[in-house]
């Protein structure tokens, strides 16, 4: 996307949503303005050097928009900031997520093992861009387009977990009903099923489906995710109605991991799952 003057503008410029995110973005903006003025650059001149319109630079400096990583890297270089701006990049990036998900986004980035059981919508790590955008457009109250685009970009950025090395161990169990809901339309569902086949074929991923005809399902209490960090620490994450809960109690997380193991044993095997998804694709 481009601004009126032709400078590049990325669709990652949401208004920070709450005080924690606002604080980081505001601090970054103040530091950016200080460094720019110290360098003797007006916004239009600085904008040309970093490839952004003066209006975008003003939004970043005033904390009204969240600057993308590429802007931060280029600004640090142009302003000879010595890594001062880059040092804030991780925290600024976290501000693009809804407040309730920020801790989980950090844990995903650190996970050596992640096990997720989903019952309502396909896990965010598995979603296509079209599926994500369709889900966000269905939210009530409605989200503005800028917020939707920011969250789409943020969710897609989480897919980097599949390319990390050493690769974390990733396990997903999805209820069959998720693969039959035409959320966003049949074309969106088809593309989503195709993506599941690609992801499920990765060596670091175990993808399983819990069939609707199972008479015994240990997941009746709902969706949850178990995350293991280096050193053996386990945590359990749950999310509902825009609210999240992160459990660290050792007994609770141990039980959650055991429950997930039972769920896996009740679901289709990874090979059976890929065959099942291929069959569903043939029916669309």
Short mmCIF file of C-alpha atoms in Angstrom, two decimals:
data_model
loop_
_atom_site.label_atom_id
_atom_site.label_comp_id
_atom_site.label_asym_id
_atom_site.label_seq_id
_atom_site.Cartn_x
_atom_site.Cartn_y
_atom_site.Cartn_z
CA UNK A 1 0.00 0.00 0.00
CA UNK A 2 1.15 3.57 -0.65
CA UNK A 3 0.35 7.00 0.74
CA UNK A 4 -0.84 9.85 -1.46
CA UNK A 5 2.72 11.01 -2.10
CA UNK A 6 3.74 7.58 -3.32
CA UNK A 7 5.81 6.53 -0.33
CA UNK A 8 5.32 3.00 0.84
CA UNK A 9 2.90 2.37 3.69
CA UNK A 10 2.46 -1.08 5.19
CA UNK A 11 -0.93 -2.27 6.49
CA UNK A 12 0.42 -2.66 9.98
CA UNK A 13 -0.60 0.60 11.55
CA UNK A 14 -3.31 0.03 14.10
CA UNK A 15 -3.96 2.35 16.96
CA UNK A 16 -2.46 0.71 20.05
CA UNK A 17 -5.32 -0.83 21.95
CA UNK A 18 -4.60 -0.40 25.59
CA UNK A 19 -2.29 1.18 28.11
CA UNK A 20 0.49 -1.47 28.16
CA UNK A 21 0.80 -1.47 24.37
CA UNK A 22 0.33 2.29 24.18
CA UNK A 23 3.19 2.86 26.61
CA UNK A 24 5.74 0.96 24.53
CA UNK A 25 4.64 2.53 21.26
CA UNK A 26 4.58 6.02 22.78
CA UNK A 27 8.09 5.56 24.18
CA UNK A 28 9.33 4.40 20.79
CA UNK A 29 7.72 7.40 19.10
CA UNK A 30 9.33 9.87 21.46
CA UNK A 31 12.74 8.27 20.99
CA UNK A 32 12.28 8.32 17.21
CA UNK A 33 11.40 12.02 17.19
CA UNK A 34 14.33 12.87 19.47
CA UNK A 35 16.79 11.05 17.21
CA UNK A 36 15.30 12.57 14.05
CA UNK A 37 15.46 16.14 15.34
CA UNK A 38 18.98 15.56 16.68
CA UNK A 39 19.97 14.49 13.17
CA UNK A 40 18.53 17.75 11.80
CA UNK A 41 15.98 16.01 9.59
CA UNK A 42 12.49 17.25 8.90
CA UNK A 43 9.78 14.60 8.55
CA UNK A 44 9.57 14.82 4.72
CA UNK A 45 13.36 14.40 4.37
CA UNK A 46 13.48 11.58 6.88
CA UNK A 47 10.48 9.95 5.23
CA UNK A 48 12.24 9.86 1.87
CA UNK A 49 15.28 8.23 3.41
CA UNK A 50 13.26 5.44 5.08
CA UNK A 51 10.63 5.10 2.33
CA UNK A 52 7.61 6.31 4.28
CA UNK A 53 5.33 9.33 3.90
CA UNK A 54 5.64 12.22 6.39
CA UNK A 55 2.13 11.39 7.63
CA UNK A 56 3.25 7.86 8.51
CA UNK A 57 6.34 9.15 10.29
CA UNK A 58 4.17 11.55 12.29
CA UNK A 59 1.84 8.69 13.26
CA UNK A 60 4.77 6.60 14.47
CA UNK A 61 6.26 9.49 16.45
CA UNK A 62 2.95 10.34 18.08
CA UNK A 63 2.25 6.74 19.05
CA UNK A 64 -0.89 6.58 16.91
CA UNK A 65 0.36 3.76 14.72
CA UNK A 66 2.54 0.71 15.37
CA UNK A 67 5.69 0.86 13.20
CA UNK A 68 6.56 -2.32 11.28
CA UNK A 69 9.92 -4.05 11.86
CA UNK A 70 11.29 -2.95 8.51
CA UNK A 71 10.71 0.70 9.37
CA UNK A 72 12.43 0.28 12.73
CA UNK A 73 15.51 -1.32 11.16
CA UNK A 74 15.77 1.35 8.48
CA UNK A 75 15.17 4.22 10.93
CA UNK A 76 17.88 2.92 13.27
CA UNK A 77 20.28 2.80 10.34
CA UNK A 78 19.40 6.21 8.87
CA UNK A 79 19.53 7.96 12.25
CA UNK A 80 22.74 6.19 13.27
CA UNK A 81 20.92 5.18 16.47
CA UNK A 82 23.38 2.43 17.35
CA UNK A 83 20.64 -0.13 17.99
CA UNK A 84 18.56 2.07 20.31
CA UNK A 85 15.46 1.74 18.15
CA UNK A 86 16.10 -1.92 17.30
CA UNK A 87 16.23 -2.68 21.02
CA UNK A 88 12.54 -1.77 21.23
CA UNK A 89 11.52 -3.78 18.17
CA UNK A 90 10.40 -6.91 20.02
CA UNK A 91 8.22 -5.00 22.48
CA UNK A 92 6.77 -2.84 19.72
CA UNK A 93 5.97 -5.98 17.74
CA UNK A 94 4.10 -7.46 20.72
CA UNK A 95 1.89 -4.36 20.79
CA UNK A 96 0.34 -5.46 17.48
CA UNK A 97 -1.42 -8.31 19.29
CA UNK A 98 -4.59 -7.93 21.35
CA UNK A 99 -3.62 -7.40 24.97
CA UNK A 100 -4.92 -10.80 26.08
CA UNK A 101 -2.64 -12.62 23.61
CA UNK A 102 0.67 -10.83 24.11
CA UNK A 103 2.06 -13.20 26.72
CA UNK A 104 1.11 -16.19 24.59
CA UNK A 105 2.81 -14.67 21.53
CA UNK A 106 6.03 -14.43 23.54
CA UNK A 107 5.71 -18.00 24.79
CA UNK A 108 5.15 -19.31 21.26
CA UNK A 109 8.40 -17.70 20.22
CA UNK A 110 10.23 -19.49 23.06
CA UNK A 111 8.46 -22.85 22.94
CA UNK A 112 10.37 -26.09 22.42
CA UNK A 113 7.06 -27.97 22.34
CA UNK A 114 3.52 -26.79 21.73
CA UNK A 115 0.39 -28.98 21.90
CA UNK A 116 -2.94 -27.43 20.96
CA UNK A 117 -6.46 -28.84 21.07
CA UNK A 118 -9.05 -26.75 19.22
CA UNK A 119 -12.82 -27.07 19.10
CA UNK A 120 -14.27 -23.81 17.76
CA UNK A 121 -12.01 -22.44 15.02
CA UNK A 122 -8.82 -23.71 13.42
CA UNK A 123 -5.73 -22.83 15.44
CA UNK A 124 -4.18 -19.49 14.50
CA UNK A 125 -0.84 -21.12 13.69
CA UNK A 126 -2.58 -23.17 11.01
CA UNK A 127 -4.80 -20.50 9.48
CA UNK A 128 -4.51 -19.15 5.96
CA UNK A 129 -4.62 -15.41 5.39
CA UNK A 130 -8.12 -15.68 3.91
CA UNK A 131 -9.45 -17.75 6.80
CA UNK A 132 -7.98 -15.34 9.35
CA UNK A 133 -9.43 -12.31 7.59
CA UNK A 134 -12.86 -13.96 7.37
CA UNK A 135 -12.85 -14.75 11.10
CA UNK A 136 -11.86 -11.23 12.07
CA UNK A 137 -14.53 -9.73 9.83
CA UNK A 138 -17.14 -11.77 11.73
CA UNK A 139 -16.20 -10.35 15.12
CA UNK A 140 -18.81 -8.45 17.09
CA UNK A 141 -18.49 -5.62 17.85
CA UNK A 142 -17.07 -5.02 14.39
CA UNK A 143 -13.36 -4.34 13.96
CA UNK A 144 -12.26 -1.52 11.66
CA UNK A 145 -10.35 -2.46 8.51
CA UNK A 146 -7.06 -1.15 9.84
CA UNK A 147 -7.30 -3.35 12.93
CA UNK A 148 -8.25 -6.37 10.83
CA UNK A 149 -5.24 -5.93 8.55
CA UNK A 150 -2.92 -5.50 11.52
CA UNK A 151 -4.17 -8.67 13.17
CA UNK A 152 -3.96 -10.62 9.91
CA UNK A 153 -0.32 -9.57 9.56
CA UNK A 154 0.37 -10.43 13.20
CA UNK A 155 -1.20 -13.87 12.91
CA UNK A 156 0.70 -14.68 9.74
CA UNK A 157 3.93 -13.57 11.38
CA UNK A 158 3.40 -16.29 13.99
CA UNK A 159 3.86 -18.88 11.24
CA UNK A 160 7.60 -18.32 11.54
CA UNK A 161 7.49 -20.98 14.25
CA UNK A 162 7.43 -23.61 11.47
CA UNK A 163 10.77 -22.41 10.09
CA UNK A 164 12.67 -22.10 13.36
CA UNK A 165 15.71 -24.23 13.99
CA UNK A 166 16.04 -26.23 16.11
CA UNK A 167 12.45 -26.94 15.21
CA UNK A 168 9.99 -27.03 18.11
CA UNK A 169 7.78 -30.08 18.39
CA UNK A 170 4.28 -29.06 17.31
CA UNK A 171 1.13 -31.10 17.84
CA UNK A 172 -2.41 -30.09 16.89
CA UNK A 173 -5.69 -31.91 17.45
CA UNK A 174 -8.68 -30.40 15.65
CA UNK A 175 -12.30 -31.37 16.03
CA UNK A 176 -13.71 -32.66 12.75
CA UNK A 177 -16.42 -30.01 12.80
CA UNK A 178 -13.77 -27.32 12.22
CA UNK A 179 -12.90 -28.87 8.88
CA UNK A 180 -16.50 -28.79 7.74
CA UNK A 181 -17.46 -25.21 8.68
CA UNK A 182 -17.41 -23.09 5.49
CA UNK A 183 -16.41 -19.94 7.38
CA UNK A 184 -15.77 -17.29 4.75
CA UNK A 185 -17.14 -19.53 2.02
CA UNK A 186 -16.23 -22.83 0.40
CA UNK A 187 -13.26 -21.36 -1.48
CA UNK A 188 -11.75 -20.20 1.82
CA UNK A 189 -12.36 -23.61 3.38
CA UNK A 190 -10.77 -25.39 0.41
CA UNK A 191 -7.63 -23.26 0.65
CA UNK A 192 -7.54 -23.86 4.42
CA UNK A 193 -7.76 -27.62 4.01
CA UNK A 194 -5.00 -27.52 1.42
CA UNK A 195 -2.81 -25.61 3.86
CA UNK A 196 -3.48 -28.19 6.57
CA UNK A 197 -2.20 -30.88 4.22
CA UNK A 198 1.01 -28.93 3.61
CA UNK A 199 1.60 -28.21 7.30
CA UNK A 200 0.65 -31.73 8.35
CA UNK A 201 3.32 -33.09 6.03
CA UNK A 202 6.10 -31.28 7.91
CA UNK A 203 8.43 -33.47 9.95
CA UNK A 204 8.12 -31.26 13.04
CA UNK A 205 4.30 -31.26 13.01
CA UNK A 206 1.81 -33.87 14.21
CA UNK A 207 -1.67 -32.99 12.93
CA UNK A 208 -4.65 -35.04 14.08
CA UNK A 209 -8.43 -34.88 13.73
CA UNK A 210 -10.91 -35.91 16.41
CA UNK A 211 -13.80 -37.53 14.49
CA UNK A 212 -17.38 -36.60 15.25
CA UNK A 213 -18.33 -40.23 15.76
CA UNK A 214 -16.06 -40.74 18.76
CA UNK A 215 -18.06 -41.88 21.78
CA UNK A 216 -15.21 -41.05 24.15
CA UNK A 217 -13.49 -37.64 24.02
CA UNK A 218 -11.27 -36.36 26.85
CA UNK A 219 -11.53 -32.84 25.43
CA UNK A 220 -15.07 -32.17 26.61
CA UNK A 221 -13.86 -29.31 28.84
CA UNK A 222 -12.87 -27.28 25.79
CA UNK A 223 -9.80 -26.05 23.91
CA UNK A 224 -6.39 -25.49 25.50
CA UNK A 225 -2.72 -25.31 24.65
CA UNK A 226 0.23 -26.75 26.54
CA UNK A 227 3.57 -25.03 26.01
CA UNK A 228 6.93 -26.43 27.08
CA UNK A 229 9.90 -24.10 27.47
CA UNK A 230 13.58 -24.92 27.54
CA UNK A 231 14.45 -26.39 30.90
CA UNK A 232 11.24 -28.42 31.12
CA UNK A 233 8.82 -25.76 32.39
CA UNK A 234 5.25 -26.31 31.18
CA UNK A 235 2.38 -23.83 30.97
CA UNK A 236 -1.24 -24.10 29.93
CA UNK A 237 -3.02 -21.41 27.94
CA UNK A 238 -6.79 -21.10 27.52
CA UNK A 239 -8.78 -18.44 25.72
CA UNK A 240 -12.49 -17.64 25.49
CA UNK A 241 -14.51 -14.54 24.58
CA UNK A 242 -11.44 -12.33 24.25
CA UNK A 243 -10.15 -13.36 27.67
CA UNK A 244 -7.13 -15.53 28.30
CA UNK A 245 -5.67 -17.47 31.21
CA UNK A 246 -2.12 -18.69 31.60
CA UNK A 247 -1.62 -21.41 34.19
CA UNK A 248 1.81 -22.13 35.63
CA UNK A 249 0.91 -24.40 38.54
CA UNK A 250 2.93 -27.57 38.09
CA UNK A 251 0.15 -29.97 39.04
CA UNK A 252 -2.38 -28.30 36.72
CA UNK A 253 -0.02 -28.17 33.77
CA UNK A 254 0.99 -31.80 34.31
CA UNK A 255 -2.67 -32.83 34.27
CA UNK A 256 -3.27 -30.76 31.13
CA UNK A 257 -0.37 -32.49 29.37
CA UNK A 258 -1.71 -35.89 30.42
CA UNK A 259 -5.19 -34.95 29.20
CA UNK A 260 -3.76 -33.87 25.87
CA UNK A 261 -2.03 -37.21 25.55
CA UNK A 262 -5.36 -39.00 26.03
CA UNK A 263 -7.01 -36.75 23.45
CA UNK A 264 -4.28 -37.61 20.95
CA UNK A 265 -4.79 -41.31 21.57
CA UNK A 266 -8.51 -40.95 20.83
CA UNK A 267 -8.04 -38.97 17.60
CA UNK A 268 -7.09 -40.20 14.14
CA UNK A 269 -3.39 -40.81 13.60
CA UNK A 270 -1.47 -38.18 11.61
CA UNK A 271 -1.51 -40.38 8.51
CA UNK A 272 -5.22 -41.10 8.86
CA UNK A 273 -5.78 -37.37 9.36
CA UNK A 274 -4.12 -36.40 6.09
CA UNK A 275 -6.15 -39.04 4.27
CA UNK A 276 -9.31 -37.71 5.94
CA UNK A 277 -8.55 -34.12 4.87
CA UNK A 278 -7.91 -35.25 1.30
CA UNK A 279 -11.30 -36.98 1.35
CA UNK A 280 -12.99 -33.78 2.57
CA UNK A 281 -11.32 -31.81 -0.20
CA UNK A 282 -12.72 -34.24 -2.74
CA UNK A 283 -16.21 -33.59 -1.41
CA UNK A 284 -16.03 -29.78 -1.79
#
